[in-house]
Tab-separated table of C-alpha atoms and ligand atoms in Angstrom:
chain	number	residue	atom	x	y	z
T	938	MET	CA	0.000	0.000	0.000
T	939	SER	CA	1.319	3.451	-0.881
T	940	ASP	CA	1.321	6.545	1.367
T	941	LYS	CA	-0.667	8.496	-1.188
T	942	LYS	CA	-3.947	10.051	-0.132
T	943	VAL	CA	-6.919	8.073	-1.477
T	944	ALA	CA	-10.046	9.487	-3.128
T	945	LEU	CA	-13.149	7.391	-3.810
T	946	VAL	CA	-15.293	8.737	-6.666
T	947	THR	CA	-18.676	7.103	-7.241
T	948	GLY	CA	-19.828	6.826	-10.846
T	949	GLY	CA	-16.216	7.342	-11.925
T	950	GLY	CA	-16.547	5.299	-15.110
T	951	THR	CA	-18.554	7.941	-16.989
T	952	GLY	CA	-19.046	11.670	-17.635
T	953	ILE	CA	-18.431	14.081	-14.787
T	954	GLY	CA	-17.149	11.289	-12.514
T	955	SER	CA	-14.343	10.401	-14.936
T	956	ALA	CA	-13.291	14.057	-15.156
T	957	ILE	CA	-13.212	14.215	-11.338
T	958	CYS	CA	-11.042	11.070	-11.191
T	959	ARG	CA	-8.578	12.579	-13.688
T	960	ALA	CA	-8.414	15.894	-11.828
T	961	LEU	CA	-7.837	14.250	-8.425
T	962	ALA	CA	-5.178	11.921	-9.879
T	963	ALA	CA	-3.413	14.992	-11.312
T	964	GLU	CA	-3.361	16.391	-7.751
T	965	GLY	CA	-1.528	13.265	-6.562
T	966	PHE	CA	-4.413	11.199	-5.216
T	967	ARG	CA	-4.626	7.453	-5.588
T	968	VAL	CA	-8.111	7.205	-7.067
T	969	ALA	CA	-10.624	4.449	-6.354
T	970	ILE	CA	-12.877	4.537	-9.414
T	971	HIS	CA	-16.312	3.216	-8.510
T	972	TYR	CA	-18.669	1.958	-11.208
T	973	ARG	CA	-21.926	0.006	-11.310
T	974	SER	CA	-22.251	-1.108	-14.953
T	975	SER	CA	-19.593	0.949	-16.811
T	976	GLU	CA	-16.820	-1.572	-16.246
T	977	ALA	CA	-14.994	-0.865	-19.513
T	978	GLY	CA	-14.877	2.904	-18.930
T	979	ALA	CA	-13.706	2.483	-15.337
T	980	ALA	CA	-11.047	-0.089	-16.268
T	981	ALA	CA	-9.668	2.059	-19.115
T	982	LEU	CA	-9.479	5.038	-16.760
T	983	ALA	CA	-7.706	2.985	-14.092
T	984	LYS	CA	-5.063	2.050	-16.681
T	985	GLU	CA	-4.637	5.692	-17.662
T	986	LEU	CA	-4.215	7.029	-14.088
T	987	ASP	CA	-1.168	6.291	-11.986
T	988	ASP	CA	-1.925	3.817	-9.171
T	989	ALA	CA	-5.729	3.974	-9.621
T	990	PHE	CA	-8.022	0.972	-9.116
T	991	THR	CA	-11.694	0.132	-9.664
T	992	ILE	CA	-14.465	-0.830	-7.231
T	993	GLN	CA	-17.784	-2.220	-8.448
T	994	GLY	CA	-21.022	-1.689	-6.534
T	995	ASP	CA	-24.728	-0.882	-6.751
T	996	LEU	CA	-25.534	2.056	-4.492
T	997	SER	CA	-29.167	1.017	-4.254
T	998	ASP	CA	-28.086	-2.120	-2.380
T	999	ALA	CA	-26.671	-1.745	1.164
T	1000	SER	CA	-24.849	-5.087	1.086
T	1001	SER	CA	-23.109	-4.015	-2.119
T	1002	ILE	CA	-21.985	-0.819	-0.353
T	1003	ASP	CA	-20.647	-2.867	2.584
T	1004	ALA	CA	-18.634	-4.937	0.091
T	1005	MET	CA	-17.278	-1.760	-1.562
T	1006	VAL	CA	-16.026	-0.428	1.776
T	1007	LYS	CA	-14.402	-3.784	2.540
T	1008	THR	CA	-12.622	-3.755	-0.830
T	1009	LEU	CA	-11.429	-0.194	-0.252
T	1010	LYS	CA	-10.062	-1.163	3.164
T	1011	ALA	CA	-8.193	-4.150	1.713
T	1012	GLU	CA	-6.904	-2.327	-1.367
T	1013	ALA	CA	-5.958	1.056	0.114
T	1014	GLY	CA	-6.496	1.034	3.900
T	1015	ARG	CA	-7.601	4.668	3.893
T	1016	CYS	CA	-10.051	7.108	2.339
T	1017	ASP	CA	-9.215	10.815	2.523
T	1018	VAL	CA	-11.763	12.114	0.028
T	1019	LEU	CA	-15.201	10.819	-0.938
T	1020	VAL	CA	-16.992	12.258	-3.968
T	1021	ASN	CA	-20.638	11.187	-4.138
T	1022	ASN	CA	-21.009	11.722	-7.873
T	1023	ALA	CA	-23.264	8.824	-8.932
T	1024	GLY	CA	-26.825	9.840	-9.719
T	1025	PHE	CA	-29.846	8.430	-11.471
T	1026	ASN	CA	-32.779	10.098	-13.209
T	1027	VAL	CA	-36.006	9.017	-14.856
T	1028	ASN	CA	-37.562	11.735	-17.039
T	1029	ALA	CA	-41.379	11.621	-17.037
T	1030	PRO	CA	-44.313	13.780	-15.994
T	1031	MET	CA	-45.460	13.004	-12.469
T	1032	MET	CA	-48.826	11.748	-13.771
T	1033	THR	CA	-47.239	8.914	-15.746
T	1034	MET	CA	-44.273	8.161	-13.547
T	1035	LYS	CA	-44.361	4.831	-11.725
T	1036	LEU	CA	-43.650	4.279	-8.039
T	1037	GLY	CA	-40.759	2.035	-9.067
T	1038	ASP	CA	-39.183	4.962	-10.994
T	1039	TYR	CA	-39.360	7.092	-7.870
T	1040	ASP	CA	-37.763	4.320	-5.811
T	1041	ALA	CA	-34.943	3.803	-8.347
T	1042	VAL	CA	-34.037	7.506	-8.250
T	1043	ALA	CA	-34.295	7.826	-4.466
T	1044	ALA	CA	-32.302	4.628	-3.872
T	1045	VAL	CA	-29.103	6.121	-5.313
T	1046	GLU	CA	-29.308	9.140	-2.998
T	1047	ARG	CA	-30.043	6.816	-0.069
T	1048	GLY	CA	-26.913	4.933	-1.123
T	1049	ALA	CA	-24.878	8.149	-0.980
T	1050	TRP	CA	-26.003	8.590	2.639
T	1051	TYR	CA	-25.154	5.017	3.596
T	1052	LEU	CA	-21.804	4.961	1.780
T	1053	THR	CA	-20.847	8.264	3.427
T	1054	LYS	CA	-21.783	6.932	6.870
T	1055	MET	CA	-19.613	3.834	6.358
T	1056	ILE	CA	-16.628	5.743	4.907
T	1057	VAL	CA	-16.693	8.341	7.660
T	1058	ARG	CA	-16.978	5.710	10.389
T	1059	ARG	CA	-14.355	3.378	8.954
T	1060	PHE	CA	-11.736	5.905	7.798
T	1061	MET	CA	-12.345	9.626	8.352
T	1062	PHE	CA	-13.273	9.792	12.048
T	1063	ARG	CA	-10.278	7.589	12.882
T	1064	ALA	CA	-7.986	9.885	10.868
T	1065	GLU	CA	-9.780	12.966	12.271
T	1066	SER	CA	-9.711	14.361	8.768
T	1067	GLY	CA	-11.566	14.022	5.504
T	1068	ARG	CA	-13.296	15.827	2.675
T	1069	ILE	CA	-16.692	14.881	1.269
T	1070	VAL	CA	-18.071	16.445	-1.897
T	1071	ASN	CA	-21.633	15.694	-2.984
T	1072	ILE	CA	-22.574	16.321	-6.611
T	1073	SER	CA	-26.097	17.697	-6.498
T	1074	SER	CA	-27.740	19.816	-9.212
T	1075	ILE	CA	-29.136	23.227	-10.057
T	1076	VAL	CA	-32.557	21.574	-10.481
T	1077	GLY	CA	-32.666	20.715	-6.774
T	1078	HIS	CA	-32.945	24.497	-6.261
T	1079	THR	CA	-34.918	25.683	-9.285
T	1080	GLY	CA	-37.132	22.619	-9.826
T	1081	ASN	CA	-37.559	21.030	-13.259
T	1082	ALA	CA	-40.682	19.726	-14.959
T	1083	GLY	CA	-40.543	15.979	-15.602
T	1084	GLN	CA	-37.971	15.406	-12.881
T	1085	VAL	CA	-39.894	15.534	-9.595
T	1086	PRO	CA	-38.096	12.609	-7.855
T	1087	TYR	CA	-34.683	13.663	-9.215
T	1088	THR	CA	-35.112	17.256	-8.008
T	1089	MET	CA	-36.242	15.949	-4.604
T	1090	ALA	CA	-33.206	13.675	-4.391
T	1091	LYS	CA	-30.777	16.444	-5.344
T	1092	ALA	CA	-32.337	18.924	-2.892
T	1093	GLY	CA	-32.049	16.182	-0.266
T	1094	LEU	CA	-28.374	15.720	-1.060
T	1095	ASP	CA	-27.719	19.411	-0.391
T	1096	ALA	CA	-29.632	19.146	2.890
T	1097	MET	CA	-27.463	16.127	3.737
T	1098	THR	CA	-24.369	18.250	3.069
T	1099	LYS	CA	-25.541	20.939	5.481
T	1100	SER	CA	-26.608	18.562	8.281
T	1101	MET	CA	-23.501	16.393	7.988
T	1102	ALA	CA	-21.221	19.417	8.045
T	1103	LEU	CA	-22.760	20.357	11.419
T	1104	GLU	CA	-22.426	16.820	12.810
T	1105	MET	CA	-18.787	16.619	11.737
T	1106	GLN	CA	-17.626	20.148	12.473
T	1107	ASP	CA	-15.387	19.111	15.369
T	1108	ARG	CA	-14.133	15.857	13.791
T	1109	GLY	CA	-11.969	17.329	11.036
T	1110	VAL	CA	-14.335	16.327	8.229
T	1111	LEU	CA	-15.498	19.027	5.795
T	1112	VAL	CA	-18.640	18.411	3.736
T	1113	ASN	CA	-19.744	20.420	0.710
T	1114	SER	CA	-21.863	20.146	-2.428
T	1115	VAL	CA	-21.127	21.123	-5.988
T	1116	ALA	CA	-24.349	21.821	-7.896
T	1117	PRO	CA	-23.759	21.659	-11.656
T	1118	GLY	CA	-25.972	23.446	-14.149
T	1119	PHE	CA	-26.241	21.872	-17.588
T	1120	ILE	CA	-23.062	19.994	-18.398
T	1121	ASP	CA	-22.188	18.375	-21.712
T	1122	THR	CA	-22.306	14.629	-20.881
T	1123	GLU	CA	-24.299	11.561	-21.949
T	1124	MET	CA	-26.935	12.501	-19.338
T	1125	THR	CA	-27.713	15.757	-21.187
T	1126	GLU	CA	-26.944	14.428	-24.685
T	1127	VAL	CA	-30.238	12.506	-24.634
T	1128	LEU	CA	-32.335	15.669	-24.102
T	1129	PRO	CA	-34.510	16.631	-27.099
T	1130	GLU	CA	-33.004	19.400	-29.279
T	1131	GLU	CA	-35.751	21.947	-28.450
T	1132	ILE	CA	-35.172	21.449	-24.708
T	1133	LYS	CA	-31.416	21.912	-25.213
T	1134	GLU	CA	-32.022	25.158	-27.132
T	1135	SER	CA	-34.384	26.438	-24.483
T	1136	ILE	CA	-31.778	25.648	-21.788
T	1137	LEU	CA	-28.994	27.387	-23.734
T	1138	SER	CA	-31.094	30.533	-24.052
T	1139	LYS	CA	-31.194	30.716	-20.240
T	1140	ILE	CA	-27.440	30.377	-19.651
T	1141	PRO	CA	-25.771	33.801	-19.362
T	1142	LEU	CA	-22.404	32.387	-20.497
T	1143	GLY	CA	-24.181	31.006	-23.591
T	1144	ARG	CA	-22.931	27.417	-23.504
T	1145	MET	CA	-23.186	24.169	-21.570
T	1146	GLY	CA	-20.480	23.504	-19.007
T	1147	LYS	CA	-17.710	20.962	-19.406
T	1148	ALA	CA	-17.201	18.033	-17.033
T	1149	GLU	CA	-13.684	19.381	-16.368
T	1150	GLU	CA	-15.198	22.628	-15.076
T	1151	ILE	CA	-17.066	20.666	-12.399
T	1152	ALA	CA	-13.963	18.601	-11.641
T	1153	GLU	CA	-11.816	21.639	-10.937
T	1154	VAL	CA	-14.276	22.944	-8.342
T	1155	VAL	CA	-14.477	19.490	-6.713
T	1156	THR	CA	-10.664	19.390	-6.589
T	1157	PHE	CA	-10.582	22.821	-4.952
T	1158	LEU	CA	-12.970	21.589	-2.225
T	1159	ALA	CA	-11.021	18.344	-1.823
T	1160	THR	CA	-7.547	19.866	-1.551
T	1161	LYS	CA	-7.800	23.516	-0.482
T	1162	ALA	CA	-10.859	25.311	0.905
T	1163	GLY	CA	-10.019	24.593	4.559
T	1164	TYR	CA	-12.549	27.180	5.738
T	1165	ILE	CA	-15.526	25.986	3.666
T	1166	THR	CA	-18.042	23.448	4.987
T	1167	GLY	CA	-21.813	22.978	4.663
T	1168	THR	CA	-21.836	25.003	1.450
T	1169	VAL	CA	-23.343	24.457	-1.994
T	1170	LEU	CA	-21.109	25.783	-4.775
T	1171	HIS	CA	-23.137	26.479	-7.912
T	1172	VAL	CA	-21.347	25.901	-11.226
T	1173	ASN	CA	-23.809	26.790	-13.975
T	1174	GLY	CA	-22.576	29.576	-16.246
T	1175	GLY	CA	-24.587	32.168	-14.346
T	1176	MET	CA	-28.005	30.487	-14.584
T	1177	TYR	CA	-28.605	30.469	-10.827
T	1178	GLY	CA	-26.608	31.887	-7.929
T	1179	GLY	CA	-28.137	30.203	-4.899
Q	2471	NAP	P1	-23.790	9.864	-16.056
Q	2471	NAP	O1	-22.635	9.678	-16.975
Q	2471	NAP	O2	-25.105	9.265	-16.417
Q	2471	NAP	O3	-23.353	9.398	-14.615
Q	2471	NAP	C1	-24.165	8.797	-13.692
Q	2471	NAP	C2	-23.291	7.811	-12.918
Q	2471	NAP	O4	-24.030	7.296	-11.817
Q	2471	NAP	C3	-22.817	6.638	-13.764
Q	2471	NAP	O5	-21.411	6.526	-13.690
Q	2471	NAP	C4	-23.502	5.420	-13.142
Q	2471	NAP	O6	-22.658	4.272	-13.053
Q	2471	NAP	C5	-23.773	5.911	-11.716
Q	2471	NAP	N1	-24.941	5.225	-11.154
Q	2471	NAP	C6	-26.226	5.341	-11.551
Q	2471	NAP	N2	-26.997	4.525	-10.813
Q	2471	NAP	C7	-26.180	3.882	-9.933
Q	2471	NAP	C8	-26.372	2.902	-8.913
Q	2471	NAP	N3	-27.583	2.385	-8.629
Q	2471	NAP	N4	-25.294	2.473	-8.215
Q	2471	NAP	C9	-24.079	2.965	-8.496
Q	2471	NAP	N5	-23.818	3.885	-9.446
Q	2471	NAP	C10	-24.866	4.336	-10.155
Q	2471	NAP	O7	-24.065	11.423	-15.897
Q	2471	NAP	P2	-23.161	12.664	-15.469
Q	2471	NAP	O8	-23.701	13.795	-16.215
Q	2471	NAP	O9	-21.717	12.351	-15.522
Q	2471	NAP	O10	-23.640	12.853	-13.942
Q	2471	NAP	C11	-22.794	12.783	-12.817
Q	2471	NAP	C12	-23.496	13.439	-11.641
Q	2471	NAP	O11	-23.724	14.819	-11.917
Q	2471	NAP	C13	-24.879	12.829	-11.349
Q	2471	NAP	O12	-25.092	12.786	-9.953
Q	2471	NAP	C14	-25.825	13.848	-11.981
Q	2471	NAP	O13	-27.083	13.811	-11.369
Q	2471	NAP	C15	-25.087	15.125	-11.712
Q	2471	NAP	N6	-25.484	16.236	-12.585
Q	2471	NAP	C16	-25.257	16.167	-13.937
Q	2471	NAP	C17	-25.614	17.264	-14.715
Q	2471	NAP	C18	-25.382	17.293	-16.209
Q	2471	NAP	O14	-25.779	18.272	-16.847
Q	2471	NAP	N7	-24.738	16.295	-16.813
Q	2471	NAP	C19	-26.204	18.381	-14.141
Q	2471	NAP	C20	-26.409	18.403	-12.780
Q	2471	NAP	C21	-26.031	17.333	-12.009
Q	2471	NAP	P3	-22.581	3.153	-14.237
Q	2471	NAP	O15	-22.532	3.911	-15.523
Q	2471	NAP	O16	-21.303	2.431	-13.931
Q	2471	NAP	O17	-23.795	2.287	-14.101
């Protein structure tokens, strides 16, 4: 095991998560790249980044999270930074959305809570230090038609950030959220063209964000920012300021 600081990034095999893994590796972290189904993306990234490794797990399943934490303990023996990046959305009007869709969306946010609890208990409280960054969303603040459960989950994640920061204020663990606006990834690629155009017209900077622009703010919170906790940093090209 190396002496390098270790960062666990959930959903690291795709989109914003991959950019966060790259940015943290460039800062000298040994990165644990979590994935659920994107094994190929996570494995290719682990090859690209010095000393990185992959961890598989389904965040909607508590026993899978327990296994992830066990693997992390065996592989690295520490966790200095946790980025709760994984997220799940079902787009549909509330009137046609099924209860199972709601549960699938909420389960990933529940998983972020449980994973955080286990990582903090197993590694961060013992080390009396740690950084947690939760990737929420602008829509948890503004609302968004067709995304009622997703907006609820993301608002809940920011509330988790604030409550956890208070619980951990004297244990050396800082907890913050980064709330992206509309970022150019596969998640937004699937949006219909007219929705994309309507979104663009509302972005003062006139373009979608890049995954790297989220990653650099996450890295700032993970490595510097010693006097920031319980905060939501909005990264959205001026669409919404909090
Ligand atoms: P993405 O590529 O679809 O990423 C979602 C990630 O979540 C995937 O890596 C996926 O893992 C993981 N995931 C989903 N369900 C999971 C589960 N049950 N257990 C474990 N992992 C699960 O989209 P993205 O744009 O990079 O999004 C990253 C984060 O940013 C998400 O939390 C998203 O809500 C948030 N966000 C994105 C935007 C945007 O404009 N793109 C805006 C605001 C917020 P696998 O692929 O391995 O299954």
